[in-house]
Tab-separated table of C-alpha atoms in Angstrom:
chain	number	residue	atom	x	y	z
P	1	MET	CA	2.534	-17.329	-6.453
P	2	PRO	CA	4.868	-18.333	-3.602
P	3	ARG	CA	6.516	-15.603	-1.590
P	4	THR	CA	9.555	-15.711	0.651
P	5	LEU	CA	8.167	-15.425	4.153
P	6	THR	CA	11.192	-13.783	5.749
P	7	GLY	CA	8.970	-12.164	8.366
P	8	LEU	CA	7.310	-15.480	9.078
P	9	ALA	CA	10.661	-17.195	9.416
P	10	LEU	CA	11.799	-14.482	11.805
P	11	ALA	CA	8.639	-14.679	13.892
P	12	VAL	CA	8.759	-18.466	14.053
P	13	ALA	CA	12.422	-18.399	15.050
P	14	LEU	CA	11.801	-15.822	17.767
P	15	VAL	CA	8.820	-17.650	19.238
P	16	ALA	CA	10.617	-20.992	19.048
P	17	THR	CA	13.563	-19.437	20.873
P	18	ALA	CA	11.266	-18.063	23.555
P	19	CYS	CA	9.542	-21.437	23.943
P	20	THR	CA	12.847	-23.301	24.156
P	21	GLY	CA	14.236	-20.816	26.638
P	22	ALA	CA	11.192	-21.316	28.856
P	23	GLY	CA	11.185	-25.104	28.665
P	24	ASP	CA	13.239	-28.016	29.973
P	25	ASN	CA	15.115	-28.528	26.703
P	26	ALA	CA	17.079	-25.263	26.634
P	27	GLU	CA	20.640	-26.289	25.909
P	28	ASP	CA	22.330	-23.916	28.309
P	29	GLY	CA	19.461	-23.372	30.746
P	30	GLY	CA	19.979	-19.618	30.544
P	31	ASP	CA	18.254	-16.668	28.928
P	32	THR	CA	17.966	-17.519	25.238
P	33	GLY	CA	15.669	-14.596	24.352
P	34	ALA	CA	16.675	-12.060	21.728
P	35	THR	CA	15.077	-8.859	20.607
P	36	THR	CA	13.656	-8.585	17.115
P	37	GLU	CA	16.275	-5.940	16.327
P	38	GLN	CA	19.146	-8.194	17.483
P	39	THR	CA	17.922	-11.189	15.524
P	40	ALA	CA	17.241	-9.120	12.401
P	41	SER	CA	20.715	-7.577	12.690
P	42	VAL	CA	22.391	-10.977	12.902
P	43	ALA	CA	20.373	-12.249	9.946
P	44	ALA	CA	21.312	-9.173	7.915
P	45	GLU	CA	25.005	-9.479	8.755
P	46	GLU	CA	25.094	-13.160	7.796
P	47	GLU	CA	23.033	-12.448	4.668
P	48	THR	CA	21.499	-15.908	4.904
P	49	PRO	CA	17.839	-16.778	5.386
P	50	LEU	CA	16.626	-18.206	8.666
P	51	PHE	CA	15.372	-21.152	6.626
P	52	ASP	CA	17.306	-22.612	3.682
P	53	GLY	CA	15.647	-21.442	0.479
P	54	ASP	CA	12.242	-19.865	0.110
P	55	VAL	CA	9.524	-20.681	2.603
P	56	THR	CA	6.747	-21.271	0.109
P	57	LEU	CA	3.065	-21.627	0.735
P	58	GLY	CA	2.852	-25.138	1.913
P	59	PRO	CA	2.303	-27.620	2.696
P	60	MET	CA	4.585	-26.918	5.693
P	61	GLU	CA	3.584	-30.234	6.785
P	62	ASP	CA	2.812	-32.713	9.462
P	63	ALA	CA	1.488	-35.301	7.005
P	64	ALA	CA	-0.436	-37.204	9.649
P	65	LEU	CA	-2.250	-34.050	10.774
P	66	ARG	CA	-3.114	-33.279	7.165
P	67	ALA	CA	-4.463	-36.830	6.796
P	68	GLU	CA	-6.654	-36.420	9.886
P	69	ILE	CA	-8.176	-33.223	8.492
P	70	GLU	CA	-8.692	-34.738	5.054
P	71	ALA	CA	-10.420	-37.778	6.607
P	72	LEU	CA	-12.999	-35.572	8.339
P	73	THR	CA	-16.549	-36.963	8.388
P	74	ILE	CA	-19.725	-35.012	9.086
P	75	GLY	CA	-23.052	-36.837	8.789
P	76	ASP	CA	-23.118	-38.995	5.680
P	77	ALA	CA	-20.242	-37.097	4.044
P	78	GLY	CA	-16.869	-38.799	4.395
P	79	GLY	CA	-13.609	-37.070	3.526
P	80	LEU	CA	-12.910	-33.328	3.525
P	81	ASP	CA	-13.803	-32.748	-0.132
P	82	ALA	CA	-17.186	-34.441	0.311
P	83	VAL	CA	-17.848	-32.597	3.581
P	84	MET	CA	-17.074	-29.232	1.991
P	85	ALA	CA	-19.367	-29.984	-0.947
P	86	ASP	CA	-22.145	-31.214	1.360
P	87	ILE	CA	-22.021	-28.180	3.658
P	88	GLY	CA	-21.479	-25.686	0.851
P	89	VAL	CA	-17.941	-24.480	1.557
P	90	PRO	CA	-15.999	-23.947	-1.712
P	91	GLY	CA	-12.670	-23.062	-0.102
P	92	LEU	CA	-10.743	-23.440	3.137
P	93	ALA	CA	-7.332	-22.369	4.474
P	94	VAL	CA	-5.715	-23.706	7.649
P	95	ALA	CA	-2.578	-22.883	9.633
P	96	VAL	CA	-1.545	-24.876	12.715
P	97	ILE	CA	1.060	-23.736	15.255
P	98	ARG	CA	3.014	-26.189	17.403
P	99	ASP	CA	5.851	-25.195	19.755
P	100	GLY	CA	6.450	-21.853	18.077
P	101	GLY	CA	6.464	-23.163	14.500
P	102	LEU	CA	4.004	-23.968	11.756
P	103	VAL	CA	3.280	-27.659	11.171
P	104	LEU	CA	0.557	-27.049	8.600
P	105	LEU	CA	-0.151	-24.134	6.250
P	106	ASP	CA	-2.281	-24.889	3.230
P	107	GLY	CA	-5.653	-24.637	1.558
P	108	TRP	CA	-8.305	-26.835	0.018
P	109	GLY	CA	-10.964	-26.109	-2.568
P	110	THR	CA	-11.398	-23.075	-4.775
P	111	ASP	CA	-12.548	-19.492	-5.155
P	112	PRO	CA	-16.250	-19.859	-6.032
P	113	ALA	CA	-16.051	-17.010	-8.549
P	114	ASP	CA	-13.140	-18.052	-10.770
P	115	GLY	CA	-12.118	-21.523	-9.607
P	116	ALA	CA	-8.648	-20.430	-8.460
P	117	PRO	CA	-7.180	-22.828	-5.882
P	118	ILE	CA	-7.120	-21.774	-2.234
P	119	ASP	CA	-3.811	-21.841	-0.341
P	120	GLY	CA	-2.309	-20.363	2.792
P	121	GLU	CA	-1.774	-17.042	1.056
P	122	THR	CA	-5.372	-16.585	-0.137
P	123	VAL	CA	-6.991	-13.491	1.350
P	124	PHE	CA	-10.431	-13.773	3.003
P	125	GLN	CA	-12.735	-11.400	4.808
P	126	VAL	CA	-12.457	-12.460	8.451
P	127	GLY	CA	-15.488	-10.752	9.995
P	128	SER	CA	-15.236	-10.079	13.700
P	129	VAL	CA	-11.639	-11.271	13.873
P	130	SER	CA	-11.280	-7.602	12.891
P	131	LYS	CA	-12.003	-6.706	16.516
P	132	PRO	CA	-9.030	-8.240	18.360
P	133	VAL	CA	-6.710	-6.976	15.618
P	134	ALA	CA	-8.158	-3.476	16.023
P	135	ALA	CA	-7.911	-3.719	19.817
P	136	LEU	CA	-4.269	-4.810	19.664
P	137	THR	CA	-3.572	-1.935	17.268
P	138	LEU	CA	-5.148	0.621	19.599
P	139	HIS	CA	-3.397	-0.814	22.655
P	140	ALA	CA	-0.101	-0.516	20.763
P	141	ALA	CA	-0.927	3.057	19.765
P	142	GLY	CA	-1.841	3.739	23.383
P	143	ALA	CA	1.453	2.314	24.646
P	144	ALA	CA	3.248	4.571	22.165
P	145	GLY	CA	1.406	7.619	23.514
P	146	GLU	CA	-0.421	8.230	20.264
P	147	VAL	CA	-3.908	7.284	21.510
P	148	ASP	CA	-5.452	7.957	24.917
P	149	LEU	CA	-7.582	4.939	25.803
P	150	ASP	CA	-8.772	6.380	29.114
P	151	VAL	CA	-10.112	9.762	28.074
P	152	PRO	CA	-13.879	10.113	28.636
P	153	LEU	CA	-15.599	10.664	25.322
P	154	ALA	CA	-17.084	13.895	26.629
P	155	ASP	CA	-13.522	15.283	26.921
P	156	SER	CA	-12.219	13.723	23.712
P	157	THR	CA	-11.864	14.551	20.032
P	158	ALA	CA	-15.176	12.827	19.235
P	159	ASP	CA	-17.364	14.628	16.714
P	160	PRO	CA	-20.168	16.694	18.326
P	161	ALA	CA	-22.771	14.652	16.438
P	162	VAL	CA	-21.482	11.534	18.186
P	163	LEU	CA	-21.529	13.187	21.584
P	164	ASP	CA	-25.124	14.276	20.997
P	165	LEU	CA	-26.119	10.648	20.377
P	166	LEU	CA	-24.469	9.516	23.621
P	167	GLY	CA	-25.815	12.318	25.796
P	168	THR	CA	-24.599	12.524	29.390
P	169	ASP	CA	-23.248	8.956	29.215
P	170	ALA	CA	-20.371	10.268	27.090
P	171	ALA	CA	-18.702	11.327	30.348
P	172	ALA	CA	-18.548	7.694	31.506
P	173	ILE	CA	-17.464	5.975	28.270
P	174	THR	CA	-13.785	5.558	27.360
P	175	PRO	CA	-12.091	3.808	24.437
P	176	ARG	CA	-10.772	1.162	26.852
P	177	LEU	CA	-14.320	0.287	27.913
P	178	LEU	CA	-15.401	0.104	24.278
P	179	LEU	CA	-12.618	-2.364	23.412
P	180	ALA	CA	-13.789	-4.552	26.303
P	181	HIS	CA	-17.453	-4.432	25.148
P	182	ARG	CA	-18.313	-2.588	28.369
P	183	GLY	CA	-19.259	0.783	26.907
P	184	GLY	CA	-22.985	0.030	26.867
P	185	VAL	CA	-23.166	1.108	23.210
P	186	GLY	CA	-25.037	-0.505	20.293
P	187	PRO	CA	-25.593	-1.752	17.600
P	188	ASP	CA	-23.866	-5.123	17.788
P	189	GLY	CA	-23.259	-5.917	14.085
P	190	PHE	CA	-23.303	-4.773	10.448
P	191	LEU	CA	-24.429	-6.182	7.094
P	192	GLY	CA	-21.982	-4.430	4.767
P	193	TYR	CA	-22.782	-2.911	1.363
P	194	GLY	CA	-23.041	-3.922	-2.269
P	195	ALA	CA	-20.564	-2.516	-4.764
P	196	THR	CA	-23.044	0.049	-6.102
P	197	GLU	CA	-24.484	1.089	-2.743
P	198	GLN	CA	-23.334	4.342	-1.194
P	199	GLN	CA	-21.095	3.616	1.764
P	200	PRO	CA	-20.750	5.941	4.741
P	201	ASP	CA	-17.455	6.932	6.304
P	202	THR	CA	-16.666	6.121	9.922
P	203	LEU	CA	-18.651	9.090	11.222
P	204	GLY	CA	-21.562	8.178	8.944
P	205	VAL	CA	-21.602	4.641	10.335
P	206	LEU	CA	-21.882	6.074	13.846
P	207	THR	CA	-24.638	8.556	12.968
P	208	GLY	CA	-26.739	6.058	11.011
P	209	ASP	CA	-26.160	7.456	7.514
P	210	GLY	CA	-25.859	3.951	6.030
P	211	ASN	CA	-27.895	0.764	6.395
P	212	SER	CA	-27.307	0.356	10.131
P	213	THR	CA	-28.831	2.226	13.041
P	214	ALA	CA	-26.987	5.080	14.714
P	215	ILE	CA	-25.035	4.265	17.838
P	216	SER	CA	-26.957	4.580	21.061
P	217	VAL	CA	-26.497	3.853	24.725
P	218	THR	CA	-28.217	0.544	25.418
P	219	ALA	CA	-26.985	-0.032	28.991
P	220	PRO	CA	-25.210	1.980	31.694
P	221	PRO	CA	-21.495	2.130	30.823
P	222	ASP	CA	-19.063	-0.184	32.626
P	223	THR	CA	-21.730	-2.325	34.252
P	224	ALA	CA	-21.687	-5.484	32.126
P	225	PHE	CA	-20.368	-7.142	28.981
P	226	SER	CA	-22.466	-6.423	25.895
P	227	TYR	CA	-20.978	-7.415	22.529
P	228	SER	CA	-20.824	-4.313	20.377
P	229	GLY	CA	-19.643	-3.667	16.856
P	230	GLY	CA	-20.898	-0.126	17.315
P	231	GLY	CA	-18.619	0.257	20.311
P	232	TYR	CA	-15.635	-0.792	18.196
P	233	MET	CA	-16.569	1.732	15.530
P	234	LEU	CA	-16.724	4.404	18.218
P	235	ALA	CA	-13.260	3.389	19.458
P	236	GLN	CA	-12.002	3.574	15.856
P	237	HIS	CA	-13.465	7.064	15.480
P	238	LEU	CA	-11.722	8.213	18.655
P	239	ALA	CA	-8.371	6.797	17.544
P	240	GLU	CA	-8.657	8.301	14.081
P	241	THR	CA	-9.603	11.762	15.357
P	242	GLN	CA	-6.830	11.695	17.971
P	243	THR	CA	-4.114	10.669	15.516
P	244	GLY	CA	-5.243	11.926	12.107
P	245	SER	CA	-4.535	8.421	10.771
P	246	SER	CA	-7.004	5.811	9.565
P	247	LEU	CA	-7.307	2.508	11.403
P	248	ASP	CA	-5.642	0.814	8.428
P	249	GLU	CA	-2.688	3.218	8.693
P	250	LEU	CA	-2.387	2.654	12.440
P	251	ALA	CA	-2.555	-1.123	12.019
P	252	GLU	CA	0.056	-0.971	9.272
P	253	ARG	CA	2.354	1.017	11.546
P	254	TYR	CA	1.948	-1.027	14.722
P	255	LEU	CA	1.124	-4.554	13.475
P	256	PHE	CA	1.107	-5.293	9.775
P	257	GLU	CA	4.557	-3.964	8.904
P	258	PRO	CA	6.366	-5.145	12.078
P	259	LEU	CA	4.857	-8.643	11.739
P	260	ALA	CA	5.298	-8.824	7.934
P	261	MET	CA	1.540	-9.166	7.441
P	262	SER	CA	1.708	-8.068	3.826
P	263	SER	CA	-1.630	-9.632	2.832
P	264	THR	CA	-3.739	-7.876	5.466
P	265	SER	CA	-5.776	-4.684	5.116
P	266	TYR	CA	-8.676	-2.799	6.671
P	267	SER	CA	-9.472	-1.137	3.319
P	268	VAL	CA	-13.050	-1.540	2.095
P	269	ASP	CA	-11.640	-2.624	-1.264
P	270	PRO	CA	-8.129	-3.937	-0.535
P	271	PRO	CA	-5.058	-2.671	-2.389
P	272	ILE	CA	-4.507	-4.459	-5.676
P	273	GLU	CA	-1.553	-6.443	-4.316
P	274	VAL	CA	-3.891	-7.861	-1.638
P	275	PHE	CA	-7.035	-8.045	-3.771
P	276	ALA	CA	-5.237	-10.060	-6.450
P	277	ARG	CA	-4.885	-12.886	-3.917
P	278	SER	CA	-8.408	-12.634	-2.458
P	279	THR	CA	-11.318	-15.028	-2.756
P	280	ALA	CA	-14.964	-14.247	-3.331
P	281	GLY	CA	-17.426	-15.212	-0.627
P	282	SER	CA	-20.277	-17.650	-1.069
P	283	SER	CA	-23.574	-18.889	0.288
P	284	VAL	CA	-24.612	-22.534	-0.118
P	285	GLY	CA	-21.647	-23.016	-2.423
P	286	ASN	CA	-22.554	-20.194	-4.828
P	287	ALA	CA	-20.384	-17.097	-5.203
P	288	LEU	CA	-21.899	-13.862	-3.933
P	289	PRO	CA	-23.137	-11.850	-6.952
P	290	GLU	CA	-20.628	-9.042	-6.313
P	291	GLY	CA	-17.927	-11.242	-4.844
P	292	TYR	CA	-18.122	-9.791	-1.345
P	293	ARG	CA	-19.889	-7.204	0.786
P	294	ARG	CA	-18.066	-3.921	1.399
P	295	HIS	CA	-17.501	-3.075	5.076
P	296	PRO	CA	-16.677	0.532	5.952
P	297	GLU	CA	-17.127	-0.706	9.542
P	298	ALA	CA	-13.414	-1.515	9.646
P	299	ALA	CA	-12.753	-2.193	13.339
P	300	ALA	CA	-15.916	-4.257	13.683
P	301	ALA	CA	-15.938	-6.333	10.500
P	302	GLY	CA	-13.711	-4.925	7.748
P	303	LEU	CA	-10.449	-6.885	7.939
P	304	TRP	CA	-9.052	-8.872	4.989
P	305	SER	CA	-6.297	-11.376	5.797
P	306	SER	CA	-4.795	-14.777	5.023
P	307	ALA	CA	-4.015	-17.875	7.065
P	308	THR	CA	-0.323	-16.978	6.701
P	309	ASP	CA	-0.762	-13.467	8.084
P	310	LEU	CA	-3.061	-14.458	10.931
P	311	ALA	CA	-0.552	-17.135	11.929
P	312	LEU	CA	2.039	-14.350	12.030
P	313	LEU	CA	-0.296	-12.349	14.275
P	314	LEU	CA	-0.740	-15.279	16.675
P	315	LEU	CA	3.008	-15.950	16.728
P	316	GLY	CA	3.646	-12.269	17.377
P	317	MET	CA	1.123	-12.283	20.233
P	318	GLN	CA	2.669	-15.407	21.729
P	319	LEU	CA	6.176	-13.973	21.515
P	320	ALA	CA	5.013	-10.770	23.186
P	321	LEU	CA	3.349	-12.709	26.001
P	322	LEU	CA	6.536	-14.721	26.595
P	323	ASP	CA	9.027	-11.873	26.334
P	324	PRO	CA	8.393	-8.788	28.495
P	325	GLU	CA	10.983	-6.893	26.431
P	326	ALA	CA	9.097	-7.464	23.160
P	327	GLU	CA	7.698	-4.330	21.552
P	328	LEU	CA	4.151	-5.728	21.689
P	329	ALA	CA	4.481	-7.068	25.249
P	330	ALA	CA	2.332	-4.449	26.981
P	331	PRO	CA	-0.324	-4.242	24.221
P	332	ALA	CA	-0.579	-8.043	24.042
P	333	ALA	CA	-0.948	-8.364	27.811
P	334	ALA	CA	-3.598	-5.617	27.839
P	335	SER	CA	-5.556	-7.313	25.069
P	336	ILE	CA	-5.936	-10.562	27.049
P	337	ALA	CA	-6.451	-9.018	30.498
P	338	PRO	CA	-9.877	-10.256	31.712
P	339	THR	CA	-12.519	-7.530	31.811
P	340	SER	CA	-15.769	-9.494	32.159
P	341	THR	CA	-16.943	-12.989	32.995
P	342	THR	CA	-20.290	-14.275	31.776
P	343	GLU	CA	-21.910	-17.698	31.998
P	344	ASP	CA	-20.257	-18.677	28.717
P	345	LEU	CA	-17.267	-16.379	28.256
P	346	ILE	CA	-14.266	-14.727	29.798
P	347	VAL	CA	-13.764	-11.492	27.893
P	348	GLY	CA	-10.520	-9.623	27.412
P	349	SER	CA	-9.923	-6.392	25.552
P	350	GLY	CA	-10.449	-7.687	22.052
P	351	TRP	CA	-9.952	-11.410	22.653
P	352	PHE	CA	-12.160	-14.016	24.250
P	353	LEU	CA	-10.303	-16.096	26.844
P	354	ASP	CA	-10.219	-19.507	28.445
P	355	ARG	CA	-8.278	-19.495	31.691
P	356	ASP	CA	-9.843	-22.637	33.159
P	357	GLN	CA	-7.367	-24.642	31.098
P	358	ASP	CA	-3.599	-24.848	31.430
P	359	PRO	CA	-2.223	-23.139	29.435
P	360	GLY	CA	-4.595	-20.233	28.962
P	361	TRP	CA	-6.037	-19.533	25.523
P	362	PHE	CA	-7.147	-16.504	23.532
P	363	TRP	CA	-9.443	-16.716	20.538
P	364	HIS	CA	-12.028	-15.030	18.334
P	365	ASN	CA	-14.318	-16.042	15.522
P	366	GLY	CA	-15.786	-14.002	12.703
P	367	ARG	CA	-18.636	-14.211	10.235
P	368	ASN	CA	-19.485	-11.830	7.407
P	369	ILE	CA	-21.950	-12.594	4.626
P	370	GLY	CA	-20.023	-15.093	2.495
P	371	PHE	CA	-17.174	-15.783	4.935
P	372	ALA	CA	-16.405	-17.410	8.299
P	373	ALA	CA	-13.181	-17.521	10.305
P	374	GLU	CA	-11.664	-18.529	13.616
P	375	VAL	CA	-8.283	-17.982	15.260
P	376	VAL	CA	-7.151	-19.554	18.535
P	377	ALA	CA	-3.827	-19.736	20.368
P	378	SER	CA	-2.350	-20.654	23.735
P	379	THR	CA	-0.610	-18.105	25.900
P	380	ASP	CA	2.457	-20.335	26.349
P	381	GLY	CA	3.417	-20.111	22.657
P	382	ARG	CA	3.000	-23.814	21.977
P	383	HIS	CA	-0.364	-24.163	20.246
P	384	GLY	CA	-2.562	-22.309	17.802
P	385	ALA	CA	-4.707	-22.510	14.682
P	386	VAL	CA	-6.198	-20.317	11.981
P	387	ILE	CA	-9.178	-21.597	9.984
P	388	LEU	CA	-10.678	-19.473	7.188
P	389	THR	CA	-13.558	-20.291	4.836
P	390	ASN	CA	-15.160	-18.468	1.915
P	391	SER	CA	-18.670	-19.492	2.896
P	392	LEU	CA	-21.494	-18.336	5.116
P	393	GLN	CA	-21.871	-22.027	5.999
P	394	GLY	CA	-18.274	-22.191	7.251
P	395	PRO	CA	-18.845	-22.341	11.049
P	396	GLU	CA	-19.910	-26.018	11.072
P	397	LEU	CA	-16.791	-27.024	9.165
P	398	ILE	CA	-14.566	-24.778	11.287
P	399	ASP	CA	-15.892	-26.380	14.463
P	400	GLN	CA	-15.127	-29.898	13.269
P	401	ILE	CA	-11.678	-29.037	11.925
P	402	LEU	CA	-10.786	-27.297	15.178
P	403	ARG	CA	-11.866	-30.386	17.118
P	404	THR	CA	-9.831	-32.590	14.800
P	405	ILE	CA	-6.744	-30.428	15.326
P	406	ALA	CA	-7.285	-30.312	19.094
P	407	THR	CA	-7.608	-34.100	19.334
P	408	TYR	CA	-4.534	-34.732	17.186
P	409	GLU	CA	-2.420	-32.141	19.004
P	410	GLY	CA	-3.541	-33.270	22.449
P	411	TRP	CA	-5.198	-29.966	23.324
P	412	PRO	CA	-8.018	-29.877	25.855
P	413	ASP	CA	-11.481	-29.279	24.436
P	414	PRO	CA	-11.264	-26.452	21.888
P	415	PRO	CA	-11.270	-23.196	23.831
P	416	ARG	CA	-14.292	-21.283	22.542
């Protein structure tokens, strides 16, 4: 069912305004920025939509870009439908950002469980894309004074059982280090649970009560980058015990509601209004027996979202990076501040970065059993893409689609 994307229209208009104001084509050459509150107030007073009529779920279309994607060839398979069938990807959703607006938002293929068509509104598990969304949430809660990101765990609200597992290193670990993958804490990833398996709560994940090992210190804190889903779960635990709110509630307050991300949730089983639009995951083209794995490991791997909503997130990030008065300006800047450099990566606080290119880029990929995802955007507000698949085999297709988009849009090599 189409929905009126008033929030999307607002976000696109705000980012487009910021881009125009920063570029050579600004009509008056002055400050064209406006706060969200000012723009929303004007829209309310005029009682007219920012776009004429409903903004439905695509295609919002650059037809030539769509044609390039649909002509994709991998190996002996020619054309997107054939490539998806050959790789084993039943369904795909794509959003492409250009100059603060969407030039493509649509889907291809089907839900492997019931054959429902995929579109830009279809909800997928997005794996480790959960991490930058969680980091941005906690940076926003920190900027609001609700979460202390710099408190040593030894002096925090962490459960005593958690502190026992960390030992004396708890005095050197902070939530900020955990969000930057510099806490020296493992494990790195999680498998999720079947529908009939008992699922631990956040504390149980940390203490090893489920199917993953308990957290442990695997390296001295703040000495090097070490990718850590366990570290993100520890940061989630700290935020939840400091605030009395779940990560999903914090994200709703600081991100999902302000950015109109109405199809996004950290719930293990999403609310019915989200679940009704979700797709099952698959492996080698076959639906997972239970549709999807359940992930109580919310910050690390538990996010459900759509191409529409993740485009809203990227647009919101870009606006915040362009406008120092934006509500998310400080959290967005913190989330892309470099914290580590490895042979292959520049690491921010949630996002991976590419600053060797002009403009800079921020990105993250994700992979749960049955799903694969990638989001990427430029810091200047002009470029971005969301690619979601309902298949464990999705990464190969994502890579080729991202390269196709980058070539068509004139990006440098895909930043990843």
